GROMACS .gro file of C-alpha atoms in nm:
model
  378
    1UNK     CA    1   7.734  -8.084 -13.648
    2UNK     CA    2   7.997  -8.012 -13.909
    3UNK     CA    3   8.072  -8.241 -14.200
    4UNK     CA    4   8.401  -8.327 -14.327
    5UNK     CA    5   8.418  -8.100 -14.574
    6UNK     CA    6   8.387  -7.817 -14.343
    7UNK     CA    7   8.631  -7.909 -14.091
    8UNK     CA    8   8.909  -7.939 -14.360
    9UNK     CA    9   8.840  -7.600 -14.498
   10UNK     CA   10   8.835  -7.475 -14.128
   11UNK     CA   11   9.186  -7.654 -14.161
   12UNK     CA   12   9.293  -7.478 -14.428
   13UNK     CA   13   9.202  -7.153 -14.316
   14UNK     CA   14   9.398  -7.198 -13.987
   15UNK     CA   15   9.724  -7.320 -14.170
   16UNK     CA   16   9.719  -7.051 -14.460
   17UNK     CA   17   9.685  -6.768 -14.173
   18UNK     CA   18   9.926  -6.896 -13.975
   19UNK     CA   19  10.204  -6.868 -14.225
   20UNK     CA   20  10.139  -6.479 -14.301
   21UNK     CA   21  10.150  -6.342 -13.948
   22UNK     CA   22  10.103  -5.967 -13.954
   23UNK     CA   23  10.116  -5.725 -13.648
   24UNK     CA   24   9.823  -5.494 -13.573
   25UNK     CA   25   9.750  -5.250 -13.893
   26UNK     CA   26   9.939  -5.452 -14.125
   27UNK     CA   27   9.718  -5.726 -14.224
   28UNK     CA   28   9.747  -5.645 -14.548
   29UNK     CA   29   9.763  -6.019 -14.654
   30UNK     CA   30   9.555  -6.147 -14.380
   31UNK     CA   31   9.266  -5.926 -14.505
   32UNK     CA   32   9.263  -5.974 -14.864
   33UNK     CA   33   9.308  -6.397 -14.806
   34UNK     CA   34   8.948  -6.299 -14.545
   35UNK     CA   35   8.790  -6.063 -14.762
   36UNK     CA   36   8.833  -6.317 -15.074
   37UNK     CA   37   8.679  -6.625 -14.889
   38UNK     CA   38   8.389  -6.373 -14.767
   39UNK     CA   39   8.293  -6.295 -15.096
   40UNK     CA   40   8.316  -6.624 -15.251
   41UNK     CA   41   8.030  -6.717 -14.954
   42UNK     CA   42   7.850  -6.423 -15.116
   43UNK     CA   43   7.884  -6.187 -14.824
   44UNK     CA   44   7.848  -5.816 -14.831
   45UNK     CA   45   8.192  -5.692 -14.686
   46UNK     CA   46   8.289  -5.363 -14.584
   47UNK     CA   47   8.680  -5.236 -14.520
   48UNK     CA   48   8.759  -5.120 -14.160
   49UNK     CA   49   8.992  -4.968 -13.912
   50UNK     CA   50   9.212  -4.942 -14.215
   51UNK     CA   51   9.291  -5.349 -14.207
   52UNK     CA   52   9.023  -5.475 -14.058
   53UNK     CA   53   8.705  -5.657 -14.257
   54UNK     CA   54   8.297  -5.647 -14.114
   55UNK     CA   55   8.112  -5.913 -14.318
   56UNK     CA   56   7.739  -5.892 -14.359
   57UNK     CA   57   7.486  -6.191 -14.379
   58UNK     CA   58   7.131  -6.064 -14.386
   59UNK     CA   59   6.827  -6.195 -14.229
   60UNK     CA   60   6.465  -6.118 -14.215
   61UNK     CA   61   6.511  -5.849 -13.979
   62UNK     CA   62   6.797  -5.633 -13.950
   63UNK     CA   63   6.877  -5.642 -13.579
   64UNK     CA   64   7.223  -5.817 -13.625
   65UNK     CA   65   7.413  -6.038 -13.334
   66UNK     CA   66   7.812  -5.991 -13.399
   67UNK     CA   67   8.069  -6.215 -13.359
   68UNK     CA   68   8.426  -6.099 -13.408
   69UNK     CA   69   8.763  -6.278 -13.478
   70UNK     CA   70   9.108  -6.018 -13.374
   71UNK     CA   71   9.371  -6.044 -13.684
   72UNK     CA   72   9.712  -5.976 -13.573
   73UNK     CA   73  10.020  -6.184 -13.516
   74UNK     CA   74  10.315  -6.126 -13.263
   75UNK     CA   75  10.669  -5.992 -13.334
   76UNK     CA   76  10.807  -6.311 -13.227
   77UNK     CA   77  11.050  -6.578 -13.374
   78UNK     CA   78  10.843  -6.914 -13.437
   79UNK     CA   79  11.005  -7.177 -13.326
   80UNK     CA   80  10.753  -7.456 -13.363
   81UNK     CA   81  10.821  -7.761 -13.574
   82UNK     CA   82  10.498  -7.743 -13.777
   83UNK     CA   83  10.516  -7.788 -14.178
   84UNK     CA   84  10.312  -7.463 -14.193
   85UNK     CA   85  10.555  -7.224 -13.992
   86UNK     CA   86  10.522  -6.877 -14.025
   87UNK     CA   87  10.701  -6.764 -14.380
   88UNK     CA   88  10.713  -6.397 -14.222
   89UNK     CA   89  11.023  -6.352 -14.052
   90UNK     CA   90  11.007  -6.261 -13.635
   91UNK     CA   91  10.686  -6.276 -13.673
   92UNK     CA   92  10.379  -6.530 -13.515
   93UNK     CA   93  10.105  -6.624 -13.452
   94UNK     CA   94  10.172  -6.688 -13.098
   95UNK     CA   95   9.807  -6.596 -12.943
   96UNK     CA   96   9.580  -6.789 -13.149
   97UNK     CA   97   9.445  -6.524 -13.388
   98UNK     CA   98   9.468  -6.748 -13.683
   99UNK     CA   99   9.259  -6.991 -13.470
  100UNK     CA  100   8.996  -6.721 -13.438
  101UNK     CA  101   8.981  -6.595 -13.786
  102UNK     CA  102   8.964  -6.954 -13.910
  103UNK     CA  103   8.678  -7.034 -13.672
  104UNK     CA  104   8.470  -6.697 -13.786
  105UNK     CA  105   8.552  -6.828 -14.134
  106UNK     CA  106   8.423  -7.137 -14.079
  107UNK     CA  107   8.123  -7.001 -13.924
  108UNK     CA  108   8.034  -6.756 -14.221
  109UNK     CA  109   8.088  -7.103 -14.431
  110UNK     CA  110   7.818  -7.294 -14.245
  111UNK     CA  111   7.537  -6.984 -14.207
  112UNK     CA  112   7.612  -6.908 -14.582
  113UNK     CA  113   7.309  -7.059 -14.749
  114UNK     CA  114   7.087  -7.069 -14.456
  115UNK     CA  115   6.767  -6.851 -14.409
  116UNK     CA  116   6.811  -6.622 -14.132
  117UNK     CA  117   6.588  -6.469 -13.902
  118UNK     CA  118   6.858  -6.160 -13.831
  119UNK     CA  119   7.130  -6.052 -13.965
  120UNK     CA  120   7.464  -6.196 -13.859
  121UNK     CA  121   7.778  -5.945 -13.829
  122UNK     CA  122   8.123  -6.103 -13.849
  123UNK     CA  123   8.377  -5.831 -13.738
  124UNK     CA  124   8.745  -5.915 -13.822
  125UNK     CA  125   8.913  -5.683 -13.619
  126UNK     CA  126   9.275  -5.561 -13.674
  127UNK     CA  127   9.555  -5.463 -13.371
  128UNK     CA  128   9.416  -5.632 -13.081
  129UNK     CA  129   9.759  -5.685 -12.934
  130UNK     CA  130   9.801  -5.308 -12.977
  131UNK     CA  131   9.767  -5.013 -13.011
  132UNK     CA  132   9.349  -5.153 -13.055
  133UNK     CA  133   9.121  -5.147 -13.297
  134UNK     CA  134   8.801  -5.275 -13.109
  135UNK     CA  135   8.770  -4.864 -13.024
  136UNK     CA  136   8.832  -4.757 -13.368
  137UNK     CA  137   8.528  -4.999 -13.519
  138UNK     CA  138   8.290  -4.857 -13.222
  139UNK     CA  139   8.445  -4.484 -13.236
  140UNK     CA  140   8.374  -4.522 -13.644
  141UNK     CA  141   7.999  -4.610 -13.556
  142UNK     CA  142   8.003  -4.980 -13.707
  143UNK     CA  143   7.778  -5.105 -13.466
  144UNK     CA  144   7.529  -4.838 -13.478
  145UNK     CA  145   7.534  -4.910 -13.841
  146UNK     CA  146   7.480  -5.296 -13.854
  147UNK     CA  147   7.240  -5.237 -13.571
  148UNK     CA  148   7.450  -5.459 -13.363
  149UNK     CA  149   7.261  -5.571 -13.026
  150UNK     CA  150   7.494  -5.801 -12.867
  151UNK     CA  151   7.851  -5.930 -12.939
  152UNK     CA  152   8.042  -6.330 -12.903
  153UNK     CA  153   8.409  -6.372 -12.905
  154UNK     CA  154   8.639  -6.623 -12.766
  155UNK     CA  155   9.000  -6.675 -12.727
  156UNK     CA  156   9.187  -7.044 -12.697
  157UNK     CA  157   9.321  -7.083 -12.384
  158UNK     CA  158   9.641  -7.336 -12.296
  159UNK     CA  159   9.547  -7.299 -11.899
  160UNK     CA  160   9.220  -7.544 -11.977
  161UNK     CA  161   9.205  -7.868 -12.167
  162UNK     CA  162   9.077  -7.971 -12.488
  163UNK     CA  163   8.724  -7.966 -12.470
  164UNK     CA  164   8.642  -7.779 -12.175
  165UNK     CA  165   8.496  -7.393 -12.253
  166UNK     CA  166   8.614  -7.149 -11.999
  167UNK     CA  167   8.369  -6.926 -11.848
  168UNK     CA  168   8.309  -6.581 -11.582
  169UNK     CA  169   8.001  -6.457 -11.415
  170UNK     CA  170   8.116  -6.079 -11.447
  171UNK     CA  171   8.497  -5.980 -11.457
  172UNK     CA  172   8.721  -6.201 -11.715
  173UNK     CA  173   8.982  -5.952 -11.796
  174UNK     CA  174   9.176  -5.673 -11.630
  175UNK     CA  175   9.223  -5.321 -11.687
  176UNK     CA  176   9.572  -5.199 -11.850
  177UNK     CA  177   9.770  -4.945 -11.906
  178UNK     CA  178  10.176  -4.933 -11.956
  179UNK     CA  179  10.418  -4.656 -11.850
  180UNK     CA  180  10.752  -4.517 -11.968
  181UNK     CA  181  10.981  -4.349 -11.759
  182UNK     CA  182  11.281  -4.189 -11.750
  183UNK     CA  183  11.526  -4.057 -11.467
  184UNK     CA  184  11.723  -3.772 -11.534
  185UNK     CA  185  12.038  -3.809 -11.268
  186UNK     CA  186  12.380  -3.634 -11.308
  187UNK     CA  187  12.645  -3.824 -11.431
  188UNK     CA  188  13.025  -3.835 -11.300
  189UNK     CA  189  13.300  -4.058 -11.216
  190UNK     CA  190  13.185  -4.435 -11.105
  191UNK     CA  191  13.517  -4.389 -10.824
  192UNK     CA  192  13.370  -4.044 -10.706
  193UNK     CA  193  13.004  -4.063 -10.665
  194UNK     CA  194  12.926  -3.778 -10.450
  195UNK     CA  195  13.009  -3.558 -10.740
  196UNK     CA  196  12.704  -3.668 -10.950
  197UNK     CA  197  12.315  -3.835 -10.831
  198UNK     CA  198  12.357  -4.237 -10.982
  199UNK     CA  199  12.045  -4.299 -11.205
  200UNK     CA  200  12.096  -4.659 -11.136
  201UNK     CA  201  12.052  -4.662 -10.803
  202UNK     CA  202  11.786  -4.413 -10.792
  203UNK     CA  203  11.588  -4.691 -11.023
  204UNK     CA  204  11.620  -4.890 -10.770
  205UNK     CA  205  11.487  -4.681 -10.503
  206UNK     CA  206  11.219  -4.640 -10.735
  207UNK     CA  207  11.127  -4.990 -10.853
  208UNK     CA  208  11.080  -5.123 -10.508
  209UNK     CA  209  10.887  -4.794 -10.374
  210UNK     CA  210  10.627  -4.895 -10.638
  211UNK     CA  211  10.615  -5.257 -10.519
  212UNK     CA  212  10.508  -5.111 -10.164
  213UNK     CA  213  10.223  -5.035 -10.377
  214UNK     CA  214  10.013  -5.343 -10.416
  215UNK     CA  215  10.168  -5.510 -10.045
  216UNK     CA  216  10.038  -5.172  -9.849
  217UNK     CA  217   9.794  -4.904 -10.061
  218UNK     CA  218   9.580  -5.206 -10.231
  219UNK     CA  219   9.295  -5.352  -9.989
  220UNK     CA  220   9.420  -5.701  -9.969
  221UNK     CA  221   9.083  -5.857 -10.104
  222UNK     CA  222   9.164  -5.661 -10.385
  223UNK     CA  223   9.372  -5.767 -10.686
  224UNK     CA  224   9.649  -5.538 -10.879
  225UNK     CA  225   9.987  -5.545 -11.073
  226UNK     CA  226  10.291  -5.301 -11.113
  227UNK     CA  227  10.552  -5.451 -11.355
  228UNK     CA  228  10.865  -5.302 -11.449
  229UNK     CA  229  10.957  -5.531 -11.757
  230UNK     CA  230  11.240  -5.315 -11.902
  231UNK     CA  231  11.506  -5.106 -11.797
  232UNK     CA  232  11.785  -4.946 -11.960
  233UNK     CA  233  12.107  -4.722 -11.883
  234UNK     CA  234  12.439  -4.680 -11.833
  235UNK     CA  235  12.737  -4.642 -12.059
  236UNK     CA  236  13.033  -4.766 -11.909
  237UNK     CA  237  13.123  -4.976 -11.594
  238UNK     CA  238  13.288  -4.679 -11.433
  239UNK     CA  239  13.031  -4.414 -11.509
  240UNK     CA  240  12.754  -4.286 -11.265
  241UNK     CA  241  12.457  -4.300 -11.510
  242UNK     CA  242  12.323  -4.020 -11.603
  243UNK     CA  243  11.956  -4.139 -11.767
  244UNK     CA  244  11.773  -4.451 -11.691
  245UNK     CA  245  11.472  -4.580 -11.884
  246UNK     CA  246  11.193  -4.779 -11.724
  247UNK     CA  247  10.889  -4.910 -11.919
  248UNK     CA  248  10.617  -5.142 -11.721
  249UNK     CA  249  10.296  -5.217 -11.699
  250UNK     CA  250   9.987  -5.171 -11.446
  251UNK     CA  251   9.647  -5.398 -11.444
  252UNK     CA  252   9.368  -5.444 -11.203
  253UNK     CA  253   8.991  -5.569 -11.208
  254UNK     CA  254   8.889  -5.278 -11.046
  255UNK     CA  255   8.862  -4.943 -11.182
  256UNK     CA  256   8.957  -4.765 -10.831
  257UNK     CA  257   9.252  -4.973 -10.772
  258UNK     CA  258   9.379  -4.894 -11.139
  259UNK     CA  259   9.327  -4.531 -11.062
  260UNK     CA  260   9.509  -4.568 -10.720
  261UNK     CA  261   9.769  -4.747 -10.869
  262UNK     CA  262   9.824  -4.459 -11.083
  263UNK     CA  263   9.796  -4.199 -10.836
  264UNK     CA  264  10.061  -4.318 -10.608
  265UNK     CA  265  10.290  -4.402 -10.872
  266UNK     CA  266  10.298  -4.029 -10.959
  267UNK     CA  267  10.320  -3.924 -10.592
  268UNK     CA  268  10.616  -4.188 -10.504
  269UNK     CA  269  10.757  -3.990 -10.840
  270UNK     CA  270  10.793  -3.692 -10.648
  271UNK     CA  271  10.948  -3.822 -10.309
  272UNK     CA  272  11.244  -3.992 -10.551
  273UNK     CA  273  11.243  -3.650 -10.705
  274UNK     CA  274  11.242  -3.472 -10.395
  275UNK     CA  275  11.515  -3.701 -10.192
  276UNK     CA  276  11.757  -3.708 -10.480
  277UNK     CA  277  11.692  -3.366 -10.658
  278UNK     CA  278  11.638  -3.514 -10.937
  279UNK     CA  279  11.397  -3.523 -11.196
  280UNK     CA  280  11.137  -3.842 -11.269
  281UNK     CA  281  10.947  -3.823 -11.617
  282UNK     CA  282  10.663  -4.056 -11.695
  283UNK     CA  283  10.406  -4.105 -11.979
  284UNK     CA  284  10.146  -4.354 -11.888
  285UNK     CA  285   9.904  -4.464 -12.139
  286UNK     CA  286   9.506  -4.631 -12.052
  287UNK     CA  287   9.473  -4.917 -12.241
  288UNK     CA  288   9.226  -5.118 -12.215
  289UNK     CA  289   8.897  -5.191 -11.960
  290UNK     CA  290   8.786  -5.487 -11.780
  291UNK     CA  291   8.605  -5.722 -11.994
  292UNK     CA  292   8.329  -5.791 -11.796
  293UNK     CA  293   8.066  -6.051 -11.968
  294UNK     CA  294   7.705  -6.003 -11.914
  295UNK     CA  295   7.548  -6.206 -11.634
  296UNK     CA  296   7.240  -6.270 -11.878
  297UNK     CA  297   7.438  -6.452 -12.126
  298UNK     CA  298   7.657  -6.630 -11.887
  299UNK     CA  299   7.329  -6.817 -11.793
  300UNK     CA  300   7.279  -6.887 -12.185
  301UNK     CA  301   7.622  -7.037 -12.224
  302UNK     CA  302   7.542  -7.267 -11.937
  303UNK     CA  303   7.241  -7.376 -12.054
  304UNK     CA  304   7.423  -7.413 -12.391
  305UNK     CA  305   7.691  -7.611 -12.268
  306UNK     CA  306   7.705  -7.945 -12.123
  307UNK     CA  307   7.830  -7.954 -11.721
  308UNK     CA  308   8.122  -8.124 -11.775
  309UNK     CA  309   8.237  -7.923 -12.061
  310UNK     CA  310   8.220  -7.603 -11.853
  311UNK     CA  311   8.539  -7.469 -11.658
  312UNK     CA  312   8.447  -7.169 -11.418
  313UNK     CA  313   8.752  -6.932 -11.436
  314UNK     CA  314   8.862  -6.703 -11.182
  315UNK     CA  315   8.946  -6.355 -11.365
  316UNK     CA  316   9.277  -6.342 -11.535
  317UNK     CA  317   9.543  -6.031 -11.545
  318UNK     CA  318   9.554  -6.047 -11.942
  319UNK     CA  319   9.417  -5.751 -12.133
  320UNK     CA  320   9.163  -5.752 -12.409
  321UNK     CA  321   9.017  -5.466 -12.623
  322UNK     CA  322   8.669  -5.689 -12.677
  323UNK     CA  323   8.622  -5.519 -12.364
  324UNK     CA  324   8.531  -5.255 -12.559
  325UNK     CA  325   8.261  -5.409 -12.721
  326UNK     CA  326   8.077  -5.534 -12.422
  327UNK     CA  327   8.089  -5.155 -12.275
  328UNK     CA  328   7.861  -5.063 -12.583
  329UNK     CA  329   7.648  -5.396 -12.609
  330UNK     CA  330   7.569  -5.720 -12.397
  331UNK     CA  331   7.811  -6.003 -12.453
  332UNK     CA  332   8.003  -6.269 -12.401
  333UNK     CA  333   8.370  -6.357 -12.423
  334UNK     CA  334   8.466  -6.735 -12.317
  335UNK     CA  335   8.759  -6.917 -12.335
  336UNK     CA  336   8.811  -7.242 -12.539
  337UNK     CA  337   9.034  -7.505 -12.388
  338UNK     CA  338   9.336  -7.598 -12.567
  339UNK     CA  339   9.568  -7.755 -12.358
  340UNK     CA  340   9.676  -8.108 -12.435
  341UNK     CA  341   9.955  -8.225 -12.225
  342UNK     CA  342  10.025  -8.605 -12.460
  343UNK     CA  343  10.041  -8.381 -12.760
  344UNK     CA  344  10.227  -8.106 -12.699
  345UNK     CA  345  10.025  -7.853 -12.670
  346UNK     CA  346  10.129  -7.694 -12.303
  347UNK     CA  347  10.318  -7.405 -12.431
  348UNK     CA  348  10.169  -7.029 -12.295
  349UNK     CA  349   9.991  -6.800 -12.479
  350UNK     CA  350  10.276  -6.561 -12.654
  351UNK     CA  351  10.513  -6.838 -12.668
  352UNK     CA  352  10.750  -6.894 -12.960
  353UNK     CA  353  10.649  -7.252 -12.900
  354UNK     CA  354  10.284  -7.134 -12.901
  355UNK     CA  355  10.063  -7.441 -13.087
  356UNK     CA  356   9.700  -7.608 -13.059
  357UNK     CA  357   9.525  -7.903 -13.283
  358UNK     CA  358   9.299  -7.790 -13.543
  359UNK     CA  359   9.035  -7.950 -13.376
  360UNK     CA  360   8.921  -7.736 -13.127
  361UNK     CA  361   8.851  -7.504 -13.391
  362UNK     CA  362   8.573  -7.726 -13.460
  363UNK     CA  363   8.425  -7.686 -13.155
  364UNK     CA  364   8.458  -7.278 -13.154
  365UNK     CA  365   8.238  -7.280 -13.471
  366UNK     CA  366   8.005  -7.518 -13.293
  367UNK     CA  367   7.994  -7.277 -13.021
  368UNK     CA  368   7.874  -7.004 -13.261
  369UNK     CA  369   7.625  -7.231 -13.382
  370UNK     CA  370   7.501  -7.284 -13.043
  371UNK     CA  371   7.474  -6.941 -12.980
  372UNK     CA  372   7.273  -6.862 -13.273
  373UNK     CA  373   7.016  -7.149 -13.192
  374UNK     CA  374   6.956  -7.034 -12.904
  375UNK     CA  375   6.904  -6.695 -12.966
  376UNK     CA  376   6.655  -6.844 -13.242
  377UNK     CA  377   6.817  -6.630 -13.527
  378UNK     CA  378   6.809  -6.987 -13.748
   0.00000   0.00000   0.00000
């Protein structure tokens, strides 16, 4: 389906990007090297969410089908072996970003000169990773504006092989939101510790209390998370700490259980407040929905694909803000299999070790092809 030519400039795109790794609303770079290769396919282009690019091929009507392609890197130390490493230092590519740019690149090469039948949206979209900028593009009224009816995306995926295109009926993604806390004890001499309330243990107290959580509040068919990831305090080895900083993370598929989570976090606050006279302060943040695809198109993508290509996932506790998309418009968000075991390639998502061969971009901007075809819009 694509001829040389195209798969080496699908190449180049991916190596390029992958050298100027940017985090979310700094791809400065990363959208002028976009915006530049956009315009030389004669696109109209339109700046958004400050770094992020929308890219307009028109058709004969103007009811437009989106795909979009999330920009930013990691702040991670690369430590692949790869002869196009990233030239930004502590900072990566380490979720496959430049992978999706360079397949939305590659698509906008391939629909470039052909007669359309609608238009075609292309959303490069900055800050996935954080703080989000799928909300900002909607918020902003972008796909009101393009007349956007339905939305494709698709992330690689190092849990699948090569070749095989993950896929949900319903639920892919779970719900996030992260939490900072901090414990205000009263400090006083490590040797006399009745004289003061010791933060440390108090964290303790408090770490496993929310762990009770999930094992005993959380219907057991039912699926949730409560990560503490950080924690800092203390001064000196013979000190009763006096502040103690927690920061975590909660995610669920279910809305309820998210809110539940929540709710008993903020009431276990209080016991640990009450038993210890002490005082628990926490700032929780909502980040992202579910993604939940749209049954309709789930049945298009199997019809699409070929059976043995097709991997039915179970839904994963990873966050994505295309979730954002698919609460305004139908859509679909799959996975594409990049996992090869002889090569290399077996390294998690967010790894500094984090790599995939160029060729299963290929197959992403066959995908979009697919899609298209289907949906008779060439």
């Amino acid at each position: 389906m694509l001829n040389q030519t195209l798969k080496n400039e699908i190449k180049r795109f991916r190596h390029y990007l992958h050298q100027i790794p940017e985090l979310g609303f700094q791809e400065i770079k990363t959208q002028a090297f976009i915006k530049s290769e956009l315009l030389k396919l004669s696109f109209e282009v339109e700046e958004v969410a400050e770094t992020g690019l929308i890219a307009l091929k028109r058709g004969k009507e103007n009811q437009a089908i989106a795909f979009r392609a999330d920009m930013d890197a990691l702040a991670v130390h690369e430590k692949t072996n790869v002869d196009f490493i990233s030239t930004h230092e502590g900072r990566m590519h380490a979720c496959g970003h430049d992978g999706h740019m360079s397949i939305l690149l590659g698509f906008a090469s391939y629909i470039s000169n052909l007669q359309l039948k609608k238009d075609i949206v292309l959303i490069f979209q900055p800050a996935e990773e954080g703080p989000g900028g799928a909300k900002i593009i909607i918020q902003d009224g972008y796909l009101q504006k393009y007349h956007v009816e339905k939305i494709f995306g698709l992330h690689v995926y190092p849990e699948i092989p090569e070749g095989k295109i993950g896929l949900t009926d319903g639920v892919l993604m779970g719900q996030a939101g992260e939490f900072d806390i901090t414990i205000h004890a009263i400090s006083c001499h490590g040797a006399m510790p009745q004289n003061g309330v010791d933060g440390i243990y108090v964290a303790s107290q408090l770490i496993q209390t929310y762990q009770s959580i999930i094992s005993r509040n959380v219907n057991p068919i039912e699926s949730g998370v409560v990560t503490i990831g950080k924690i800092r305090g203390g001064e000196a080895r013979n000190v009763i700490a006096s502040k103690i900083h927690l920061n975590g993370t909660v995610r669920a598929f279910n809305g309820e259980i998210y809110d539940l989570i929540k709710k008993r976090m903020e009431v276990i606050n209080k016991g640990i407040e009450n038993m210890f006279n002490i005082q628990v302060e926490m700032v929780f943040r909502d980040l992202y929905p579910p993604l939940v695809n749209d049954h309709h198109f789930y049945l298009l993508m199997k019809k699409i694909l070929k059976e043995e290509e097709i991997i039915k996932l179970k839904p994963i506790m990873i966050s994505e803000d295309f979730s954002y998309y698919l609460q305004t418009v139908p859509g679909y968000f799959l996975m594409l299999g990049s996992r090869n075991e002889e090569l290399g390639y077996t390294y998690p998502l967010h790894s500094c070790h984090f790599n995939f061969d160029d060729k299963i971009l290929y197959r992403g901007v066959e995908l979009y092809i697919q899609i298209c075809e289907e949906l008779n819009v060439f």
